[in-house]
Amino acid sequence: EPDECDQSSYSNFLVNSPLKPFKPSDGPSQGYGSFHQQYWLDGRLLAVGVVDILPRCVSSVYFFYDPEFHFLTLGTYASLREIAFCRTLHHSAPSLQYYYMGFYIHTCPKMRYKGAFYPSLLLCPEVYSWHPLESCFPLLEHNKYCRFQPDPQARDPDQLTGINDVSVLFLNKAMAYKTFRFLNPANQHQDEVTKYASLVGNKLSRRMLLVLMF
């Protein structure tokens, strides 16, 4: 509701970003990070798109527009512009080659427009493999939650195999979880570390730092 939105909540939701700006010599001219793309018509601001420019993709984070211009289907237009933007960035940063449209909820009318873009892929929530959108639609018509991977024996290749080597940050020092456990036998945080590592997978649990506190 409009009366529930103030400058602070707007900033927390759409301005403040966990991404730190990074501008390598072999990257796009504006660098990597979070950006706002503005859409103007005759001196009037119609819409704003929030995007993350990452080394391998442009991620469409959020889009909001003046409801007076809803008939222009600005969400679809913005997606087309962001795809074109992604292609432009690819020329200066060849590894940037994907456009990520974010979550797709089949039963949400406001998200249905995402299903009009081809070729598109959806991520299987269990195996984390990518599948053509058209093969996922029949499943989503019958179930809100679906496993898109047809092979029942397939498993996530990055699924958790152990937590000893999970990287953690404790008292401003980076260490493996097994080291933390040795130093703090009375405060092991085992359930917290296991849940975290299960969500991010083996590779990321070693590359990122989980902050642990007493």
CSV table of C-alpha atoms in Angstrom, one decimal:
chain,number,residue,atom,x,y,z
A,1,GLU,CA,0.0,0.0,0.0
A,2,PRO,CA,1.3,3.6,-0.8
A,3,ASP,CA,1.0,4.7,2.8
A,4,GLU,CA,3.2,1.8,3.9
A,5,CYS,CA,6.1,2.9,1.6
A,6,ASP,CA,8.6,5.5,2.8
A,7,GLN,CA,12.1,6.5,1.7
A,8,SER,CA,13.7,4.1,4.2
A,9,SER,CA,11.7,1.1,3.1
A,10,TYR,CA,12.3,1.9,-0.5
A,11,SER,CA,16.0,2.2,0.0
A,12,ASN,CA,16.2,-1.0,2.0
A,13,PHE,CA,14.3,-2.9,-0.7
A,14,LEU,CA,15.5,-1.4,-4.0
A,15,VAL,CA,18.6,0.7,-3.4
A,16,ASN,CA,20.8,-0.9,-0.8
A,17,SER,CA,22.6,-3.9,-2.3
A,18,PRO,CA,24.8,-6.6,-0.9
A,19,LEU,CA,26.8,-6.5,-4.2
A,20,LYS,CA,30.0,-4.4,-4.0
A,21,PRO,CA,30.7,-2.4,-7.2
A,22,PHE,CA,33.6,-4.0,-9.2
A,23,LYS,CA,35.1,-2.6,-12.4
A,24,PRO,CA,37.7,-4.9,-13.9
A,25,SER,CA,39.6,-3.9,-17.0
A,26,ASP,CA,38.1,-6.8,-19.0
A,27,GLY,CA,34.5,-6.2,-17.8
A,28,PRO,CA,31.7,-4.0,-19.0
A,29,SER,CA,32.3,-0.2,-19.0
A,30,GLN,CA,30.0,0.4,-16.0
A,31,GLY,CA,31.4,-2.6,-14.1
A,32,TYR,CA,29.6,-5.2,-12.1
A,33,GLY,CA,27.0,-4.4,-9.3
A,34,SER,CA,23.4,-3.2,-8.9
A,35,PHE,CA,21.9,-0.6,-11.1
A,36,HIS,CA,18.7,1.3,-11.8
A,37,GLN,CA,17.5,1.7,-15.4
A,38,GLN,CA,15.0,4.5,-15.9
A,39,TYR,CA,12.4,4.7,-18.6
A,40,TRP,CA,11.3,8.3,-19.6
A,41,LEU,CA,8.7,9.6,-22.0
A,42,ASP,CA,8.5,13.3,-22.9
A,43,GLY,CA,10.3,14.3,-19.7
A,44,ARG,CA,8.2,12.0,-17.5
A,45,LEU,CA,9.5,9.0,-15.6
A,46,LEU,CA,7.4,6.0,-16.5
A,47,ALA,CA,9.3,3.1,-14.9
A,48,VAL,CA,12.4,1.9,-13.2
A,49,GLY,CA,14.1,-1.4,-13.6
A,50,VAL,CA,16.5,-2.8,-11.0
A,51,VAL,CA,19.2,-5.0,-12.4
A,52,ASP,CA,22.3,-6.8,-11.2
A,53,ILE,CA,25.2,-7.0,-13.7
A,54,LEU,CA,27.2,-10.1,-12.9
A,55,PRO,CA,30.2,-11.7,-14.5
A,56,ARG,CA,28.0,-14.3,-16.3
A,57,CYS,CA,24.5,-12.7,-16.5
A,58,VAL,CA,22.2,-9.8,-16.2
A,59,SER,CA,19.7,-10.5,-13.4
A,60,SER,CA,16.4,-8.7,-13.5
A,61,VAL,CA,15.8,-8.0,-9.9
A,62,TYR,CA,12.6,-5.8,-9.8
A,63,PHE,CA,10.6,-3.5,-12.0
A,64,PHE,CA,8.1,-0.9,-11.0
A,65,TYR,CA,6.1,1.6,-13.1
A,66,ASP,CA,3.5,4.4,-13.0
A,67,PRO,CA,0.1,2.5,-13.0
A,68,GLU,CA,-1.3,5.2,-15.3
A,69,PHE,CA,0.7,3.5,-18.1
A,70,HIS,CA,-0.2,-0.1,-17.3
A,71,PHE,CA,-1.7,-0.5,-20.8
A,72,LEU,CA,1.8,-0.2,-22.3
A,73,THR,CA,2.8,-3.6,-20.8
A,74,LEU,CA,6.0,-2.0,-19.6
A,75,GLY,CA,7.2,-5.2,-17.9
A,76,THR,CA,7.4,-7.0,-21.3
A,77,TYR,CA,9.0,-4.0,-22.9
A,78,ALA,CA,11.6,-3.7,-20.1
A,79,SER,CA,12.5,-7.4,-20.5
A,80,LEU,CA,13.1,-6.9,-24.2
A,81,ARG,CA,15.3,-3.9,-23.4
A,82,GLU,CA,17.2,-5.8,-20.8
A,83,ILE,CA,17.8,-8.7,-23.2
A,84,ALA,CA,19.2,-6.2,-25.7
A,85,PHE,CA,21.3,-4.7,-22.9
A,86,CYS,CA,22.7,-8.1,-22.1
A,87,ARG,CA,23.7,-8.7,-25.7
A,88,THR,CA,25.4,-5.3,-25.8
A,89,LEU,CA,27.4,-6.1,-22.6
A,90,HIS,CA,28.4,-9.5,-24.1
A,91,HIS,CA,30.5,-7.7,-26.7
A,92,SER,CA,32.8,-6.2,-24.0
A,93,ALA,CA,32.5,-9.1,-21.5
A,94,PRO,CA,32.1,-12.4,-23.5
A,95,SER,CA,31.5,-14.4,-20.3
A,96,LEU,CA,28.3,-12.4,-19.7
A,97,GLN,CA,25.9,-14.4,-21.8
A,98,TYR,CA,22.7,-15.1,-19.9
A,99,TYR,CA,19.6,-13.1,-18.9
A,100,TYR,CA,18.0,-14.2,-15.6
A,101,MET,CA,14.4,-13.2,-15.2
A,102,GLY,CA,14.1,-14.3,-11.6
A,103,PHE,CA,11.4,-16.4,-10.0
A,104,TYR,CA,8.6,-17.8,-12.1
A,105,ILE,CA,5.3,-18.6,-10.3
A,106,HIS,CA,2.9,-20.2,-12.8
A,107,THR,CA,-0.2,-19.3,-10.8
A,108,CYS,CA,0.8,-15.6,-10.5
A,109,PRO,CA,-0.8,-13.6,-13.3
A,110,LYS,CA,1.8,-10.8,-13.0
A,111,MET,CA,4.5,-13.3,-13.8
A,112,ARG,CA,2.9,-15.0,-16.8
A,113,TYR,CA,4.6,-12.6,-19.2
A,114,LYS,CA,7.9,-14.3,-18.5
A,115,GLY,CA,6.6,-17.5,-20.1
A,116,ALA,CA,6.3,-15.7,-23.4
A,117,PHE,CA,10.1,-15.5,-23.9
A,118,TYR,CA,11.8,-18.3,-25.8
A,119,PRO,CA,14.1,-20.1,-25.6
A,120,SER,CA,13.8,-20.0,-21.8
A,121,LEU,CA,14.8,-22.5,-19.1
A,122,LEU,CA,13.5,-23.2,-15.6
A,123,LEU,CA,15.7,-24.7,-12.8
A,124,CYS,CA,14.7,-27.9,-11.2
A,125,PRO,CA,14.3,-27.2,-7.5
A,126,GLU,CA,15.6,-30.6,-6.5
A,127,VAL,CA,18.4,-31.5,-8.9
A,128,TYR,CA,19.3,-28.0,-10.0
A,129,SER,CA,19.3,-28.9,-13.7
A,130,TRP,CA,17.9,-26.6,-16.4
A,131,HIS,CA,14.9,-27.6,-18.4
A,132,PRO,CA,13.0,-26.0,-21.4
A,133,LEU,CA,10.1,-23.9,-20.3
A,134,GLU,CA,7.7,-25.6,-22.6
A,135,SER,CA,8.4,-29.0,-21.0
A,136,CYS,CA,7.7,-27.6,-17.5
A,137,PHE,CA,4.3,-25.9,-18.3
A,138,PRO,CA,2.3,-29.2,-18.3
A,139,LEU,CA,3.7,-30.1,-14.9
A,140,LEU,CA,3.0,-26.7,-13.5
A,141,GLU,CA,-0.6,-26.8,-14.7
A,142,HIS,CA,-1.3,-29.7,-12.3
A,143,ASN,CA,1.1,-28.9,-9.4
A,144,LYS,CA,2.4,-25.8,-7.8
A,145,TYR,CA,5.6,-27.5,-6.9
A,146,CYS,CA,7.3,-29.7,-9.5
A,147,ARG,CA,10.5,-31.7,-10.0
A,148,PHE,CA,11.4,-30.9,-13.6
A,149,GLN,CA,14.1,-33.5,-13.9
A,150,PRO,CA,12.4,-36.6,-15.4
A,151,ASP,CA,15.1,-39.1,-14.2
A,152,PRO,CA,14.0,-40.2,-10.7
A,153,GLN,CA,17.5,-41.4,-9.9
A,154,ALA,CA,19.2,-38.1,-10.7
A,155,ARG,CA,20.7,-36.2,-7.8
A,156,ASP,CA,22.2,-32.8,-7.3
A,157,PRO,CA,25.9,-33.2,-8.1
A,158,ASP,CA,26.7,-30.5,-5.6
A,159,GLN,CA,24.6,-31.8,-2.8
A,160,LEU,CA,26.1,-31.7,0.7
A,161,THR,CA,28.6,-34.4,1.5
A,162,GLY,CA,29.9,-33.0,4.8
A,163,ILE,CA,30.3,-29.8,6.8
A,164,ASN,CA,33.9,-30.0,8.1
A,165,ASP,CA,35.3,-27.9,5.2
A,166,VAL,CA,32.5,-25.3,5.2
A,167,SER,CA,34.2,-21.8,5.4
A,168,VAL,CA,33.1,-19.7,8.4
A,169,LEU,CA,34.1,-16.4,9.8
A,170,PHE,CA,34.5,-16.2,13.5
A,171,LEU,CA,36.0,-13.2,15.4
A,172,ASN,CA,37.0,-11.7,12.0
A,173,LYS,CA,39.0,-14.8,11.1
A,174,ALA,CA,38.2,-17.1,8.3
A,175,MET,CA,38.6,-20.8,9.0
A,176,ALA,CA,37.1,-24.2,8.1
A,177,TYR,CA,34.2,-25.3,10.3
A,178,LYS,CA,36.3,-28.2,11.7
A,179,THR,CA,38.8,-25.6,13.0
A,180,PHE,CA,36.0,-23.6,14.6
A,181,ARG,CA,34.6,-26.7,16.2
A,182,PHE,CA,38.0,-27.6,17.6
A,183,LEU,CA,38.3,-24.1,19.1
A,184,ASN,CA,34.8,-23.9,20.4
A,185,PRO,CA,33.7,-27.4,21.5
A,186,ALA,CA,30.8,-25.9,23.6
A,187,ASN,CA,29.3,-23.8,20.8
A,188,GLN,CA,29.4,-25.8,17.6
A,189,HIS,CA,26.5,-24.3,15.6
A,190,GLN,CA,26.2,-27.7,13.9
A,191,ASP,CA,22.5,-27.4,12.9
A,192,GLU,CA,23.0,-23.9,11.6
A,193,VAL,CA,26.0,-24.8,9.5
A,194,THR,CA,24.4,-28.0,8.2
A,195,LYS,CA,21.2,-26.1,7.1
A,196,TYR,CA,23.3,-23.3,5.5
A,197,ALA,CA,25.6,-25.8,3.6
A,198,SER,CA,22.6,-27.8,2.4
A,199,LEU,CA,21.1,-24.7,0.9
A,200,VAL,CA,24.2,-23.3,-0.9
A,201,GLY,CA,25.8,-26.6,-1.8
A,202,ASN,CA,29.4,-27.9,-1.5
A,203,LYS,CA,31.1,-25.5,-3.8
A,204,LEU,CA,29.7,-22.3,-2.5
A,205,SER,CA,29.9,-23.4,1.1
A,206,ARG,CA,33.7,-23.4,0.6
A,207,ARG,CA,33.9,-20.1,-1.3
A,208,MET,CA,31.6,-18.0,0.9
A,209,LEU,CA,31.9,-17.3,4.6
A,210,LEU,CA,29.2,-18.1,7.1
A,211,VAL,CA,29.5,-15.6,10.0
A,212,LEU,CA,29.3,-17.4,13.3
A,213,MET,CA,28.7,-15.7,16.6
A,214,PHE,CA,28.2,-16.7,20.2
